[in-house]
């Protein structure tokens, strides 16, 4: 399982698909999903909905993993060939300068002024992205046009993938959230020979990084009984974070069952259910809050009159950078927890809100 999951993560992370332009990763996922699900469709927004029907009656469960990645978009092209751009999603200005990028598949570099010419002030400041430019090796806007590059085209972090020596740590751009997509595909594979009650909706959402938009649309249309956002989350186990005071979450310790995010608090009914499932799975997991961002759960739990929702998130270092790092064992634990949830869901006994301790 580990090697299959590793290979799928590597394949999906290499694809360029920023928020709003997820077509390439959607095409790749459809090839994997069609043999695994009873129904597969793509809505007009771009969400993939893969349906797996259980062998007996039970609740409907939506598990969402977002397909999009952060990046940028071509804003304009100067007469001498320099490309100006606008950010898409949570891209930090400090992580842009001097980076290798893909502009509609073409290699490019975010230009950086030689240190020899920098003033003392310039050496210590972070330039805003509006002052930066991308060099794709062209000397004119006509040459850029010959490459097929035009305003509106996507700009992604240059794709590469590495593994740390003698560990299970992976490094790549777009691990957020191609790992979730890979796990959800693997879950459908694992369920091929299993029986369960109810209906599973494996949903690969779009436009998460710019406002959880795809998940909102999918949850409204599907109206499931339960929803789980499968995503990644920053870890707090590096020297620049106070682990206990700021964020007690580490890679290699299992996925985080996120009790609270910026605009989501897990319902007590769902909290009780998820903790019981995690315990039955015998997999490690972490309980913590993360108020620095959101997952698709924040959008889904407010749809269709209110949906019992959870966020199961995989810790990663160096978030929203080209060098995100995670432990694949956390991915396997997440997969097994979700498998346990699916196998158990036909026998869920949902308590009344007021009866939950």
mmCIF file of C-alpha atoms in Angstrom:
data_model
loop_
_atom_site.group_PDB
_atom_site.id
_atom_site.type_symbol
_atom_site.label_atom_id
_atom_site.label_comp_id
_atom_site.label_asym_id
_atom_site.label_seq_id
_atom_site.Cartn_x
_atom_site.Cartn_y
_atom_site.Cartn_z
ATOM 1 C CA UNK A 1 0.000 0.000 0.000
ATOM 2 C CA UNK A 2 2.773 2.433 0.940
ATOM 3 C CA UNK A 3 4.493 2.236 -2.444
ATOM 4 C CA UNK A 4 1.227 2.547 -4.374
ATOM 5 C CA UNK A 5 0.259 5.593 -2.345
ATOM 6 C CA UNK A 6 3.712 7.120 -2.720
ATOM 7 C CA UNK A 7 3.602 6.675 -6.504
ATOM 8 C CA UNK A 8 0.157 8.244 -6.773
ATOM 9 C CA UNK A 9 1.164 11.227 -4.619
ATOM 10 C CA UNK A 10 4.223 11.747 -6.824
ATOM 11 C CA UNK A 11 2.098 11.595 -9.976
ATOM 12 C CA UNK A 12 -0.597 13.983 -8.772
ATOM 13 C CA UNK A 13 1.753 16.508 -7.122
ATOM 14 C CA UNK A 14 3.618 16.994 -10.391
ATOM 15 C CA UNK A 15 0.486 18.221 -12.189
ATOM 16 C CA UNK A 16 -0.064 21.976 -12.576
ATOM 17 C CA UNK A 17 -3.583 22.906 -11.470
ATOM 18 C CA UNK A 18 -4.118 26.160 -9.575
ATOM 19 C CA UNK A 19 -7.469 27.215 -8.148
ATOM 20 C CA UNK A 20 -9.929 27.798 -10.970
ATOM 21 C CA UNK A 21 -7.828 25.852 -13.495
ATOM 22 C CA UNK A 22 -7.987 22.299 -12.142
ATOM 23 C CA UNK A 23 -8.699 20.600 -15.488
ATOM 24 C CA UNK A 24 -5.372 18.741 -15.710
ATOM 25 C CA UNK A 25 -5.588 17.096 -12.310
ATOM 26 C CA UNK A 26 -9.294 16.356 -12.833
ATOM 27 C CA UNK A 27 -8.445 14.515 -16.074
ATOM 28 C CA UNK A 28 -5.739 12.497 -14.304
ATOM 29 C CA UNK A 29 -8.024 11.587 -11.403
ATOM 30 C CA UNK A 30 -10.862 10.478 -13.670
ATOM 31 C CA UNK A 31 -8.627 7.780 -15.177
ATOM 32 C CA UNK A 32 -8.041 6.342 -11.717
ATOM 33 C CA UNK A 33 -11.615 6.712 -10.480
ATOM 34 C CA UNK A 34 -13.767 5.318 -13.275
ATOM 35 C CA UNK A 35 -12.877 1.646 -12.593
ATOM 36 C CA UNK A 36 -13.362 2.087 -8.826
ATOM 37 C CA UNK A 37 -16.739 3.773 -8.366
ATOM 38 C CA UNK A 38 -20.334 2.917 -9.235
ATOM 39 C CA UNK A 39 -20.853 6.409 -10.660
ATOM 40 C CA UNK A 40 -18.382 9.134 -11.600
ATOM 41 C CA UNK A 41 -19.357 12.604 -12.755
ATOM 42 C CA UNK A 42 -17.958 16.128 -12.961
ATOM 43 C CA UNK A 43 -20.270 19.002 -12.113
ATOM 44 C CA UNK A 44 -20.215 22.317 -13.954
ATOM 45 C CA UNK A 45 -18.011 23.809 -11.252
ATOM 46 C CA UNK A 46 -15.331 21.140 -11.776
ATOM 47 C CA UNK A 47 -15.879 18.927 -8.715
ATOM 48 C CA UNK A 48 -15.512 15.178 -9.291
ATOM 49 C CA UNK A 49 -18.207 13.125 -7.553
ATOM 50 C CA UNK A 50 -17.364 9.417 -7.312
ATOM 51 C CA UNK A 51 -20.187 7.386 -5.759
ATOM 52 C CA UNK A 52 -19.672 4.027 -4.045
ATOM 53 C CA UNK A 53 -22.897 2.308 -3.012
ATOM 54 C CA UNK A 54 -22.957 0.070 0.047
ATOM 55 C CA UNK A 55 -24.594 -3.338 0.090
ATOM 56 C CA UNK A 56 -27.173 -2.350 2.691
ATOM 57 C CA UNK A 57 -28.973 0.751 3.895
ATOM 58 C CA UNK A 58 -27.190 3.414 5.891
ATOM 59 C CA UNK A 59 -26.271 7.098 5.925
ATOM 60 C CA UNK A 60 -24.711 9.118 3.145
ATOM 61 C CA UNK A 61 -21.142 10.291 3.743
ATOM 62 C CA UNK A 62 -19.211 12.867 1.750
ATOM 63 C CA UNK A 63 -15.403 12.778 1.989
ATOM 64 C CA UNK A 64 -13.838 15.788 0.271
ATOM 65 C CA UNK A 65 -10.255 16.324 -0.858
ATOM 66 C CA UNK A 66 -9.440 19.475 -2.798
ATOM 67 C CA UNK A 67 -7.641 19.243 -6.120
ATOM 68 C CA UNK A 68 -6.349 22.796 -6.479
ATOM 69 C CA UNK A 69 -3.007 24.271 -5.461
ATOM 70 C CA UNK A 70 -1.802 27.773 -4.746
ATOM 71 C CA UNK A 71 0.047 29.648 -7.466
ATOM 72 C CA UNK A 72 -0.312 32.688 -9.645
ATOM 73 C CA UNK A 73 -1.805 33.906 -12.887
ATOM 74 C CA UNK A 74 -0.336 35.910 -15.759
ATOM 75 C CA UNK A 75 -1.448 39.517 -15.407
ATOM 76 C CA UNK A 76 0.415 41.237 -18.230
ATOM 77 C CA UNK A 77 3.453 40.913 -20.481
ATOM 78 C CA UNK A 78 5.906 43.765 -20.920
ATOM 79 C CA UNK A 79 7.272 44.669 -24.381
ATOM 80 C CA UNK A 80 10.674 43.242 -23.455
ATOM 81 C CA UNK A 81 9.184 39.863 -22.419
ATOM 82 C CA UNK A 82 8.978 40.163 -18.636
ATOM 83 C CA UNK A 83 5.792 38.655 -17.187
ATOM 84 C CA UNK A 84 3.849 40.378 -14.416
ATOM 85 C CA UNK A 85 1.533 38.246 -12.294
ATOM 86 C CA UNK A 86 -1.167 38.109 -9.627
ATOM 87 C CA UNK A 87 -1.234 35.606 -6.763
ATOM 88 C CA UNK A 88 -3.840 32.845 -6.471
ATOM 89 C CA UNK A 89 -4.388 31.557 -2.945
ATOM 90 C CA UNK A 90 -2.190 31.961 0.118
ATOM 91 C CA UNK A 91 1.174 32.628 -1.498
ATOM 92 C CA UNK A 92 3.586 34.451 0.821
ATOM 93 C CA UNK A 93 5.660 37.202 -0.808
ATOM 94 C CA UNK A 94 8.746 36.023 1.101
ATOM 95 C CA UNK A 95 8.580 32.659 -0.692
ATOM 96 C CA UNK A 96 8.420 34.004 -4.249
ATOM 97 C CA UNK A 97 11.701 35.754 -5.016
ATOM 98 C CA UNK A 98 14.153 33.679 -7.058
ATOM 99 C CA UNK A 99 11.833 30.680 -7.363
ATOM 100 C CA UNK A 100 11.594 28.343 -10.327
ATOM 101 C CA UNK A 101 8.088 28.344 -11.773
ATOM 102 C CA UNK A 102 6.020 26.790 -14.523
ATOM 103 C CA UNK A 103 4.187 29.269 -16.752
ATOM 104 C CA UNK A 104 1.660 27.285 -18.771
ATOM 105 C CA UNK A 105 4.160 24.425 -18.632
ATOM 106 C CA UNK A 106 7.150 26.544 -19.658
ATOM 107 C CA UNK A 107 10.115 26.950 -17.324
ATOM 108 C CA UNK A 108 10.518 30.370 -15.739
ATOM 109 C CA UNK A 109 12.247 32.151 -12.875
ATOM 110 C CA UNK A 110 10.948 34.899 -10.607
ATOM 111 C CA UNK A 111 13.648 37.492 -11.202
ATOM 112 C CA UNK A 112 15.900 38.626 -8.390
ATOM 113 C CA UNK A 113 18.114 41.708 -8.333
ATOM 114 C CA UNK A 114 21.793 40.862 -7.959
ATOM 115 C CA UNK A 115 23.005 41.406 -4.418
ATOM 116 C CA UNK A 116 25.845 43.520 -5.799
ATOM 117 C CA UNK A 117 23.337 46.218 -6.722
ATOM 118 C CA UNK A 118 21.092 46.031 -3.664
ATOM 119 C CA UNK A 119 21.042 48.790 -1.102
ATOM 120 C CA UNK A 120 21.308 47.830 2.564
ATOM 121 C CA UNK A 121 17.571 48.441 2.880
ATOM 122 C CA UNK A 122 16.786 46.185 -0.065
ATOM 123 C CA UNK A 123 18.807 43.318 1.405
ATOM 124 C CA UNK A 124 16.577 43.164 4.453
ATOM 125 C CA UNK A 125 13.134 43.740 2.974
ATOM 126 C CA UNK A 126 10.520 41.496 1.385
ATOM 127 C CA UNK A 127 9.421 42.765 -1.995
ATOM 128 C CA UNK A 128 5.690 42.636 -2.708
ATOM 129 C CA UNK A 129 4.708 40.390 -5.574
ATOM 130 C CA UNK A 130 3.440 43.424 -7.495
ATOM 131 C CA UNK A 131 7.066 44.561 -7.872
ATOM 132 C CA UNK A 132 8.291 41.194 -9.153
ATOM 133 C CA UNK A 133 8.478 39.702 -12.634
ATOM 134 C CA UNK A 134 9.002 36.322 -14.273
ATOM 135 C CA UNK A 135 11.708 35.571 -16.823
ATOM 136 C CA UNK A 136 10.823 32.834 -19.336
ATOM 137 C CA UNK A 137 13.894 33.458 -21.469
ATOM 138 C CA UNK A 138 12.199 35.719 -24.007
ATOM 139 C CA UNK A 139 13.333 39.130 -25.222
ATOM 140 C CA UNK A 140 9.961 40.457 -26.392
ATOM 141 C CA UNK A 141 6.230 40.059 -25.914
ATOM 142 C CA UNK A 142 6.128 38.516 -29.391
ATOM 143 C CA UNK A 143 8.449 35.727 -28.278
ATOM 144 C CA UNK A 144 6.308 35.130 -25.201
ATOM 145 C CA UNK A 145 3.226 34.956 -27.418
ATOM 146 C CA UNK A 146 4.925 32.295 -29.557
ATOM 147 C CA UNK A 147 5.144 30.133 -26.445
ATOM 148 C CA UNK A 148 1.358 30.403 -26.192
ATOM 149 C CA UNK A 149 1.530 32.410 -22.958
ATOM 150 C CA UNK A 150 -1.142 35.061 -22.466
ATOM 151 C CA UNK A 151 -2.934 36.868 -19.631
ATOM 152 C CA UNK A 152 -4.979 34.472 -17.522
ATOM 153 C CA UNK A 153 -2.591 31.517 -17.882
ATOM 154 C CA UNK A 154 -1.625 29.658 -14.736
ATOM 155 C CA UNK A 155 1.725 29.899 -12.977
ATOM 156 C CA UNK A 156 2.743 27.070 -10.654
ATOM 157 C CA UNK A 157 5.724 26.194 -8.531
ATOM 158 C CA UNK A 158 8.164 24.185 -10.643
ATOM 159 C CA UNK A 159 7.290 20.514 -10.105
ATOM 160 C CA UNK A 160 9.833 18.268 -8.476
ATOM 161 C CA UNK A 161 9.668 15.502 -5.901
ATOM 162 C CA UNK A 162 12.212 14.244 -3.387
ATOM 163 C CA UNK A 163 12.429 11.736 -0.546
ATOM 164 C CA UNK A 164 14.648 12.088 2.515
ATOM 165 C CA UNK A 165 17.285 9.368 2.896
ATOM 166 C CA UNK A 166 16.290 6.404 5.078
ATOM 167 C CA UNK A 167 12.971 7.949 6.127
ATOM 168 C CA UNK A 168 9.346 7.991 5.019
ATOM 169 C CA UNK A 169 9.399 11.772 4.540
ATOM 170 C CA UNK A 170 8.298 13.175 1.184
ATOM 171 C CA UNK A 171 9.028 16.639 -0.229
ATOM 172 C CA UNK A 172 7.186 18.307 -3.106
ATOM 173 C CA UNK A 173 5.100 21.225 -4.184
ATOM 174 C CA UNK A 174 1.311 20.759 -4.001
ATOM 175 C CA UNK A 175 1.292 18.091 -1.288
ATOM 176 C CA UNK A 176 -1.542 20.351 -0.138
ATOM 177 C CA UNK A 177 -3.747 18.637 -1.128
ATOM 178 C CA UNK A 178 -2.751 16.065 -3.727
ATOM 179 C CA UNK A 179 -2.022 13.725 -0.804
ATOM 180 C CA UNK A 180 -5.700 13.925 0.136
ATOM 181 C CA UNK A 181 -6.676 13.125 -3.442
ATOM 182 C CA UNK A 182 -4.314 10.140 -3.516
ATOM 183 C CA UNK A 183 -5.663 8.820 -0.200
ATOM 184 C CA UNK A 184 -9.254 9.129 -1.418
ATOM 185 C CA UNK A 185 -8.427 7.165 -4.587
ATOM 186 C CA UNK A 186 -6.680 4.517 -2.491
ATOM 187 C CA UNK A 187 -9.704 4.349 -0.170
ATOM 188 C CA UNK A 188 -11.939 3.432 -3.101
ATOM 189 C CA UNK A 189 -9.451 0.709 -4.052
ATOM 190 C CA UNK A 190 -9.473 -0.646 -0.502
ATOM 191 C CA UNK A 191 -13.282 -0.792 -0.519
ATOM 192 C CA UNK A 192 -13.528 -2.945 -3.643
ATOM 193 C CA UNK A 193 -13.766 -6.168 -1.643
ATOM 194 C CA UNK A 194 -15.520 -4.729 1.415
ATOM 195 C CA UNK A 195 -19.174 -4.488 2.416
ATOM 196 C CA UNK A 196 -20.637 -1.472 4.160
ATOM 197 C CA UNK A 197 -23.973 0.239 4.690
ATOM 198 C CA UNK A 198 -24.989 3.506 3.103
ATOM 199 C CA UNK A 199 -23.527 5.587 0.297
ATOM 200 C CA UNK A 200 -20.041 7.033 0.065
ATOM 201 C CA UNK A 201 -19.461 10.168 -1.985
ATOM 202 C CA UNK A 202 -15.748 10.638 -2.699
ATOM 203 C CA UNK A 203 -15.638 14.260 -3.840
ATOM 204 C CA UNK A 204 -12.587 15.932 -5.313
ATOM 205 C CA UNK A 205 -13.316 19.612 -4.873
ATOM 206 C CA UNK A 206 -12.092 22.692 -6.715
ATOM 207 C CA UNK A 207 -11.255 26.240 -5.625
ATOM 208 C CA UNK A 208 -10.582 25.384 -1.989
ATOM 209 C CA UNK A 209 -7.588 27.705 -1.767
ATOM 210 C CA UNK A 210 -9.648 30.760 -2.727
ATOM 211 C CA UNK A 211 -12.664 30.299 -0.482
ATOM 212 C CA UNK A 212 -13.773 26.632 -0.176
ATOM 213 C CA UNK A 213 -16.034 27.193 -3.160
ATOM 214 C CA UNK A 214 -16.224 23.723 -4.700
ATOM 215 C CA UNK A 215 -17.046 22.082 -1.372
ATOM 216 C CA UNK A 216 -19.898 24.507 -0.786
ATOM 217 C CA UNK A 217 -21.431 23.634 -4.163
ATOM 218 C CA UNK A 218 -20.938 19.878 -3.704
ATOM 219 C CA UNK A 219 -22.346 19.768 -0.171
ATOM 220 C CA UNK A 220 -25.406 21.780 -1.227
ATOM 221 C CA UNK A 221 -26.111 19.408 -4.122
ATOM 222 C CA UNK A 222 -25.385 16.100 -2.339
ATOM 223 C CA UNK A 223 -26.840 16.948 1.092
ATOM 224 C CA UNK A 224 -25.029 14.132 2.928
ATOM 225 C CA UNK A 225 -25.691 13.033 6.490
ATOM 226 C CA UNK A 226 -21.991 13.369 7.344
ATOM 227 C CA UNK A 227 -19.054 15.139 5.713
ATOM 228 C CA UNK A 228 -15.298 14.871 6.236
ATOM 229 C CA UNK A 229 -12.701 17.236 4.811
ATOM 230 C CA UNK A 230 -9.490 15.314 4.100
ATOM 231 C CA UNK A 231 -6.716 17.889 3.877
ATOM 232 C CA UNK A 232 -3.291 18.912 5.164
ATOM 233 C CA UNK A 233 -2.415 21.247 8.034
ATOM 234 C CA UNK A 234 0.772 23.078 9.089
ATOM 235 C CA UNK A 235 2.837 21.292 11.722
ATOM 236 C CA UNK A 236 4.319 23.013 14.739
ATOM 237 C CA UNK A 237 7.425 20.857 15.148
ATOM 238 C CA UNK A 238 10.058 23.171 13.650
ATOM 239 C CA UNK A 239 12.396 25.518 15.606
ATOM 240 C CA UNK A 240 10.486 28.634 14.538
ATOM 241 C CA UNK A 241 7.211 27.572 16.222
ATOM 242 C CA UNK A 242 6.489 27.234 19.957
ATOM 243 C CA UNK A 243 5.103 23.699 19.894
ATOM 244 C CA UNK A 244 3.015 23.837 23.077
ATOM 245 C CA UNK A 245 1.981 27.488 23.048
ATOM 246 C CA UNK A 246 1.275 27.884 19.337
ATOM 247 C CA UNK A 247 0.576 24.567 17.638
ATOM 248 C CA UNK A 248 1.137 21.131 19.264
ATOM 249 C CA UNK A 249 1.013 19.152 16.016
ATOM 250 C CA UNK A 250 3.910 17.102 14.605
ATOM 251 C CA UNK A 251 4.521 15.081 11.472
ATOM 252 C CA UNK A 252 4.802 11.331 12.000
ATOM 253 C CA UNK A 253 2.337 11.291 14.909
ATOM 254 C CA UNK A 254 -0.787 10.555 12.886
ATOM 255 C CA UNK A 255 -3.372 12.862 11.294
ATOM 256 C CA UNK A 256 -4.883 15.779 13.168
ATOM 257 C CA UNK A 257 -8.547 15.600 14.075
ATOM 258 C CA UNK A 258 -9.121 19.333 13.872
ATOM 259 C CA UNK A 259 -11.461 20.441 16.643
ATOM 260 C CA UNK A 260 -11.563 24.063 15.524
ATOM 261 C CA UNK A 261 -10.410 26.170 12.601
ATOM 262 C CA UNK A 262 -10.779 29.802 11.673
ATOM 263 C CA UNK A 263 -14.526 29.488 11.068
ATOM 264 C CA UNK A 264 -15.411 25.938 12.098
ATOM 265 C CA UNK A 265 -16.033 24.229 15.439
ATOM 266 C CA UNK A 266 -16.695 20.517 15.298
ATOM 267 C CA UNK A 267 -20.203 19.570 16.388
ATOM 268 C CA UNK A 268 -20.151 17.474 19.632
ATOM 269 C CA UNK A 269 -22.031 14.665 17.866
ATOM 270 C CA UNK A 270 -19.390 14.463 15.128
ATOM 271 C CA UNK A 271 -16.557 14.855 17.619
ATOM 272 C CA UNK A 272 -17.765 11.862 19.626
ATOM 273 C CA UNK A 273 -18.254 9.814 16.468
ATOM 274 C CA UNK A 274 -14.847 10.635 14.981
ATOM 275 C CA UNK A 275 -12.924 9.948 18.193
ATOM 276 C CA UNK A 276 -14.659 6.573 18.548
ATOM 277 C CA UNK A 277 -13.822 5.677 14.947
ATOM 278 C CA UNK A 278 -10.192 6.803 15.334
ATOM 279 C CA UNK A 279 -9.836 4.695 18.480
ATOM 280 C CA UNK A 280 -11.329 1.615 16.777
ATOM 281 C CA UNK A 281 -8.913 1.997 13.868
ATOM 282 C CA UNK A 282 -5.916 1.557 16.214
ATOM 283 C CA UNK A 283 -4.140 4.277 14.263
ATOM 284 C CA UNK A 284 -2.321 7.214 15.883
ATOM 285 C CA UNK A 285 -4.065 10.572 15.677
ATOM 286 C CA UNK A 286 -3.742 14.023 17.204
ATOM 287 C CA UNK A 287 -6.337 16.353 18.710
ATOM 288 C CA UNK A 288 -5.717 20.091 18.430
ATOM 289 C CA UNK A 289 -7.060 23.409 17.207
ATOM 290 C CA UNK A 290 -5.840 25.283 14.134
ATOM 291 C CA UNK A 291 -7.240 28.782 13.834
ATOM 292 C CA UNK A 292 -4.820 29.973 11.170
ATOM 293 C CA UNK A 293 -6.869 28.656 8.270
ATOM 294 C CA UNK A 294 -9.847 26.578 7.129
ATOM 295 C CA UNK A 295 -10.690 23.338 5.381
ATOM 296 C CA UNK A 296 -13.636 22.355 3.209
ATOM 297 C CA UNK A 297 -15.412 21.397 6.448
ATOM 298 C CA UNK A 298 -15.946 25.097 7.189
ATOM 299 C CA UNK A 299 -18.058 25.405 4.040
ATOM 300 C CA UNK A 300 -19.780 22.022 4.131
ATOM 301 C CA UNK A 301 -21.078 22.166 7.699
ATOM 302 C CA UNK A 302 -23.280 25.193 6.920
ATOM 303 C CA UNK A 303 -24.999 23.723 3.854
ATOM 304 C CA UNK A 304 -28.304 21.868 3.477
ATOM 305 C CA UNK A 305 -29.657 22.942 6.845
ATOM 306 C CA UNK A 306 -26.454 21.943 8.617
ATOM 307 C CA UNK A 307 -24.225 18.910 7.987
ATOM 308 C CA UNK A 308 -22.316 17.032 10.699
ATOM 309 C CA UNK A 309 -18.745 17.627 9.544
ATOM 310 C CA UNK A 310 -15.149 16.931 10.518
ATOM 311 C CA UNK A 311 -11.665 17.798 9.305
ATOM 312 C CA UNK A 312 -9.066 15.025 9.212
ATOM 313 C CA UNK A 313 -5.807 16.742 8.297
ATOM 314 C CA UNK A 314 -2.272 15.511 7.596
ATOM 315 C CA UNK A 315 0.540 17.562 9.187
ATOM 316 C CA UNK A 316 3.065 19.081 6.814
ATOM 317 C CA UNK A 317 6.096 21.307 7.236
ATOM 318 C CA UNK A 318 6.852 24.409 5.144
ATOM 319 C CA UNK A 319 3.239 24.978 4.143
ATOM 320 C CA UNK A 320 2.360 26.701 0.865
ATOM 321 C CA UNK A 321 5.952 26.507 -0.338
ATOM 322 C CA UNK A 322 7.584 24.472 -3.133
ATOM 323 C CA UNK A 323 9.169 22.245 -0.453
ATOM 324 C CA UNK A 324 6.261 20.948 1.618
ATOM 325 C CA UNK A 325 7.293 17.939 3.738
ATOM 326 C CA UNK A 326 5.188 15.192 5.300
ATOM 327 C CA UNK A 327 5.439 11.641 6.609
ATOM 328 C CA UNK A 328 3.676 9.103 4.398
ATOM 329 C CA UNK A 329 2.809 7.053 7.493
ATOM 330 C CA UNK A 330 0.410 9.850 8.481
ATOM 331 C CA UNK A 331 -1.265 9.354 5.102
ATOM 332 C CA UNK A 332 -1.636 5.618 5.723
ATOM 333 C CA UNK A 333 -3.133 6.275 9.166
ATOM 334 C CA UNK A 334 -5.601 8.709 7.580
ATOM 335 C CA UNK A 335 -6.548 6.104 4.988
ATOM 336 C CA UNK A 336 -7.187 3.456 7.634
ATOM 337 C CA UNK A 337 -9.257 5.840 9.765
ATOM 338 C CA UNK A 338 -11.428 6.731 6.768
ATOM 339 C CA UNK A 339 -11.756 3.054 5.872
ATOM 340 C CA UNK A 340 -12.888 2.320 9.439
ATOM 341 C CA UNK A 341 -15.403 5.173 9.218
ATOM 342 C CA UNK A 342 -16.835 3.800 5.971
ATOM 343 C CA UNK A 343 -17.078 0.212 7.208
ATOM 344 C CA UNK A 344 -18.758 1.355 10.430
ATOM 345 C CA UNK A 345 -21.132 3.965 9.061
ATOM 346 C CA UNK A 346 -24.017 1.543 8.454
ATOM 347 C CA UNK A 347 -24.221 0.963 12.210
ATOM 348 C CA UNK A 348 -23.794 4.540 13.413
ATOM 349 C CA UNK A 349 -25.999 5.415 16.362
ATOM 350 C CA UNK A 350 -26.256 9.185 16.227
ATOM 351 C CA UNK A 351 -27.058 10.616 19.668
ATOM 352 C CA UNK A 352 -29.191 13.706 20.195
ATOM 353 C CA UNK A 353 -27.183 16.890 20.565
ATOM 354 C CA UNK A 354 -28.309 17.444 24.138
ATOM 355 C CA UNK A 355 -27.318 13.914 25.177
ATOM 356 C CA UNK A 356 -23.663 14.173 24.164
ATOM 357 C CA UNK A 357 -21.274 14.504 27.090
#
